Structure formats: structure tokens, C-alpha cells
């Protein structure tokens, strides 16, 4: 477990109490069950493959979910606890959060004040281009949480600048390249980003099963069919899948369905249509899963992207 941040639960000022800091995200729609939890998304018209995100979370606990992009960001205030690749991690003020693409993870507050953070999600082809890597490269970060206050402050400043520069393509791309050079590249393995590989080996059948799941999200999936795709007995497959991805096949399938629905919402598809297009029962089902995985309802996410 990453223990670079002390596990202290010091009393924290609640928003609105004397001594509480001003909320830099005033005006954010209250899309969580608790008004203290706020989040915003933003996409960049001229640069596909990027999503910006900023949030202040106190009560919400994110269920296992994934992104088809690298999640790169920094904690401004408070401490986050998250589970990633089978281990618990703590990220406190000034910490970098560096997650590989398509890795399931959770997230919740470790202290009473919650945590305020900023992220940028960059799809692999674009990240490779920014780092000057071959088109098929698969960079992997050594640590998911890095206690590096100087880099954390730089990342926060660059992410703020990127958020305000989305309407100026030239400025945005310059800041994006700077973020890759100053924040991303130094945190790849020392052997060189071009040789960075995963430290864990995945089963040879896993890519085949993943491809099958992606191609059949619209249809009911059962353990026996997935096990046949892997060439294993059902419960051998169940144990092996969970050992490889740290979640059950059901949790993985639900995460993929909700992420695909999120992509459709970003394209302007209505929530009810997005739900049925990925094999979810209805809009209410999609709303439930989006709230526990991403902290927003489908309507709030669509509004945030459009705005």
C-alpha cells in the first residue's frame, strides 16, 4: 500500500463554517446526493481523445469504474483513498495521481474535509504522440499515487490553465505538450518511456475475453460463455479473471457498459437511448450506475459537456 500520506483524520472545516476556504467551484450543479460533492467535465472540440475533470468530493464513494484513457491529475486539498490494481493507495495534498488506461479503480475521502482534485484523461494514441512514442506503445506508470508537492503544484496550475484555454487551440496544445513533458514523462520508468511495460503479466486469454465482452455488451452475458471464450472451466475462469483484473466479470462488464454509455452521452445521445444501446435495462439503471461510478447523473454529465 502506498503510505506516503499520513492516515490522520484531523477535524476539517465544512463549507460555510468559519475558517472554511472559499469554494473555487461555486456554481457547479449539485449532481451528487450530498451538496458538498461537486464535479465538472469538459471536452475539447479541436482535440479528440481528451476529457478534463475537476471535483471536490466529501461523501461520495466511487464504485469500481474505468476510463479508456490515462487518468492524470493532482490533489489540491484533502486526502483520497483509492483501490487500484489490487492495492490501497492514499493521495494527499500535492500528490500526483497517475493511472493507466482501462484500469478499474475506486475512490473515497480519507478525511472529513474530503478531497479537491483535477484530472485530465488522455487516450493512448494521443499520449504516445505527446511523448514521442511509437504508435503501438503502452506506457505504464510505476506508481498510482506520487507524493511530489512541487510536481503536484505544477500539475494543478497546468490543469487550471488547460481548463480555461479550451477555446484557444494553439494555447491549449502548447499547455498540453508542457504537461506531458513536465508531469507525465518524469514519472515513467527510468529505462525510458519507449520501453515502459506493465509489471504484471495478464493471462493469454484475457484480450480475447475482453474483445468478446466489448462486442456483446448489448446482449446478456453469462459465466459459461465467457469461460468457453477463455478455454477454462467456469469457476476456474472466475477465479483467474478476478486475480487478473481484481474485480468479478460482472463488475467489469457493468463498468464497460456504463463507460460506453458515457461516450454516447458525450456525442449527444439521449440517456434512455444510451442505456439501451449498451445493454442496460433503462435510463434509471444507467443513472444509478453512473452516479456510483462517476458521481454524476447522465443528464448532469451531458449538460456539463455541452456547457
mmCIF file of N, CA and C in Angstrom, residues 28-41 53 57 60 287 290-291 294-304:
data_model
loop_
_atom_site.group_PDB
_atom_site.id
_atom_site.type_symbol
_atom_site.label_atom_id
_atom_site.label_comp_id
_atom_site.label_asym_id
_atom_site.label_seq_id
_atom_site.Cartn_x
_atom_site.Cartn_y
_atom_site.Cartn_z
ATOM 1 N N UNK A 28 -21.202 25.148 -9.562
ATOM 2 C CA UNK A 28 -21.235 23.817 -10.157
ATOM 3 C C UNK A 28 -22.566 23.165 -9.818
ATOM 4 N N UNK A 29 -23.240 22.554 -10.784
ATOM 5 C CA UNK A 29 -24.510 21.894 -10.478
ATOM 6 C C UNK A 29 -24.338 20.830 -9.405
ATOM 7 N N UNK A 30 -25.271 20.767 -8.477
ATOM 8 C CA UNK A 30 -25.219 19.782 -7.410
ATOM 9 C C UNK A 30 -25.809 18.471 -7.936
ATOM 10 N N UNK A 31 -24.933 17.602 -8.408
ATOM 11 C CA UNK A 31 -25.394 16.388 -9.060
ATOM 12 C C UNK A 31 -25.212 15.164 -8.175
ATOM 13 N N UNK A 32 -24.635 15.329 -6.985
ATOM 14 C CA UNK A 32 -24.468 14.236 -6.059
ATOM 15 C C UNK A 32 -25.611 14.241 -5.049
ATOM 16 N N UNK A 33 -25.678 13.178 -4.244
ATOM 17 C CA UNK A 33 -26.677 13.124 -3.195
ATOM 18 C C UNK A 33 -26.391 14.171 -2.123
ATOM 19 N N UNK A 34 -25.122 14.478 -1.886
ATOM 20 C CA UNK A 34 -24.724 15.478 -0.889
ATOM 21 C C UNK A 34 -24.303 16.762 -1.600
ATOM 22 N N UNK A 35 -24.777 17.916 -1.136
ATOM 23 C CA UNK A 35 -24.425 19.179 -1.794
ATOM 24 C C UNK A 35 -22.949 19.532 -1.682
ATOM 25 N N UNK A 36 -22.226 18.872 -0.767
ATOM 26 C CA UNK A 36 -20.791 19.143 -0.650
ATOM 27 C C UNK A 36 -19.993 18.500 -1.773
ATOM 28 N N UNK A 37 -20.596 17.565 -2.504
ATOM 29 C CA UNK A 37 -19.892 16.842 -3.556
ATOM 30 C C UNK A 37 -20.210 17.460 -4.913
ATOM 31 N N UNK A 38 -19.170 17.917 -5.611
ATOM 32 C CA UNK A 38 -19.368 18.639 -6.863
ATOM 33 C C UNK A 38 -18.333 18.204 -7.898
ATOM 34 N N UNK A 39 -18.746 18.159 -9.142
ATOM 35 C CA UNK A 39 -17.823 17.747 -10.200
ATOM 36 C C UNK A 39 -18.226 18.389 -11.513
ATOM 37 N N UNK A 40 -17.240 18.613 -12.361
ATOM 38 C CA UNK A 40 -17.485 19.155 -13.699
ATOM 39 C C UNK A 40 -16.594 18.447 -14.708
ATOM 40 N N UNK A 41 -17.126 18.249 -15.901
ATOM 41 C CA UNK A 41 -16.382 17.669 -17.017
ATOM 42 C C UNK A 41 -16.285 18.712 -18.131
ATOM 43 N N UNK A 53 -11.483 17.187 -16.063
ATOM 44 C CA UNK A 53 -12.387 16.919 -14.942
ATOM 45 C C UNK A 53 -11.849 17.631 -13.699
ATOM 46 N N UNK A 57 -14.940 16.272 -3.531
ATOM 47 C CA UNK A 57 -15.759 15.163 -3.052
ATOM 48 C C UNK A 57 -15.561 14.995 -1.544
ATOM 49 N N UNK A 60 -19.213 11.163 -1.290
ATOM 50 C CA UNK A 60 -19.441 10.147 -2.310
ATOM 51 C C UNK A 60 -18.286 9.148 -2.350
ATOM 52 N N UNK A 287 -28.634 5.743 -14.771
ATOM 53 C CA UNK A 287 -28.446 6.816 -13.798
ATOM 54 C C UNK A 287 -27.842 6.282 -12.507
ATOM 55 N N UNK A 290 -24.111 5.330 -13.209
ATOM 56 C CA UNK A 290 -23.242 6.487 -13.441
ATOM 57 C C UNK A 290 -22.963 7.245 -12.148
ATOM 58 N N UNK A 291 -23.952 7.310 -11.275
ATOM 59 C CA UNK A 291 -23.755 8.019 -10.009
ATOM 60 C C UNK A 291 -22.739 7.310 -9.125
ATOM 61 N N UNK A 294 -19.169 7.391 -11.534
ATOM 62 C CA UNK A 294 -18.590 8.671 -11.933
ATOM 63 C C UNK A 294 -19.082 9.850 -11.107
ATOM 64 N N UNK A 295 -20.096 9.605 -10.251
ATOM 65 C CA UNK A 295 -20.562 10.670 -9.373
ATOM 66 C C UNK A 295 -21.514 11.652 -10.010
ATOM 67 N N UNK A 296 -22.000 11.359 -11.208
ATOM 68 C CA UNK A 296 -22.926 12.267 -11.887
ATOM 69 C C UNK A 296 -24.062 11.479 -12.517
ATOM 70 N N UNK A 297 -25.201 12.122 -12.694
ATOM 71 C CA UNK A 297 -26.300 11.513 -13.436
ATOM 72 C C UNK A 297 -26.043 11.685 -14.932
ATOM 73 N N UNK A 298 -26.679 10.885 -15.775
ATOM 74 C CA UNK A 298 -26.494 11.058 -17.224
ATOM 75 C C UNK A 298 -26.846 12.464 -17.691
ATOM 76 N N UNK A 299 -27.958 13.017 -17.178
ATOM 77 C CA UNK A 299 -28.349 14.360 -17.602
ATOM 78 C C UNK A 299 -27.345 15.409 -17.189
ATOM 79 N N UNK A 300 -26.837 15.308 -15.964
ATOM 80 C CA UNK A 300 -25.858 16.285 -15.480
ATOM 81 C C UNK A 300 -24.563 16.181 -16.268
ATOM 82 N N UNK A 301 -24.147 14.963 -16.605
ATOM 83 C CA UNK A 301 -22.927 14.794 -17.403
ATOM 84 C C UNK A 301 -23.095 15.418 -18.778
ATOM 85 N N UNK A 302 -24.229 15.147 -19.424
ATOM 86 C CA UNK A 302 -24.475 15.715 -20.756
ATOM 87 C C UNK A 302 -24.479 17.240 -20.703
ATOM 88 N N UNK A 303 -25.115 17.788 -19.682
ATOM 89 C CA UNK A 303 -25.167 19.244 -19.528
ATOM 90 C C UNK A 303 -23.785 19.827 -19.309
ATOM 91 N N UNK A 304 -22.984 19.142 -18.480
ATOM 92 C CA UNK A 304 -21.634 19.615 -18.202
ATOM 93 C C UNK A 304 -20.772 19.634 -19.452
#
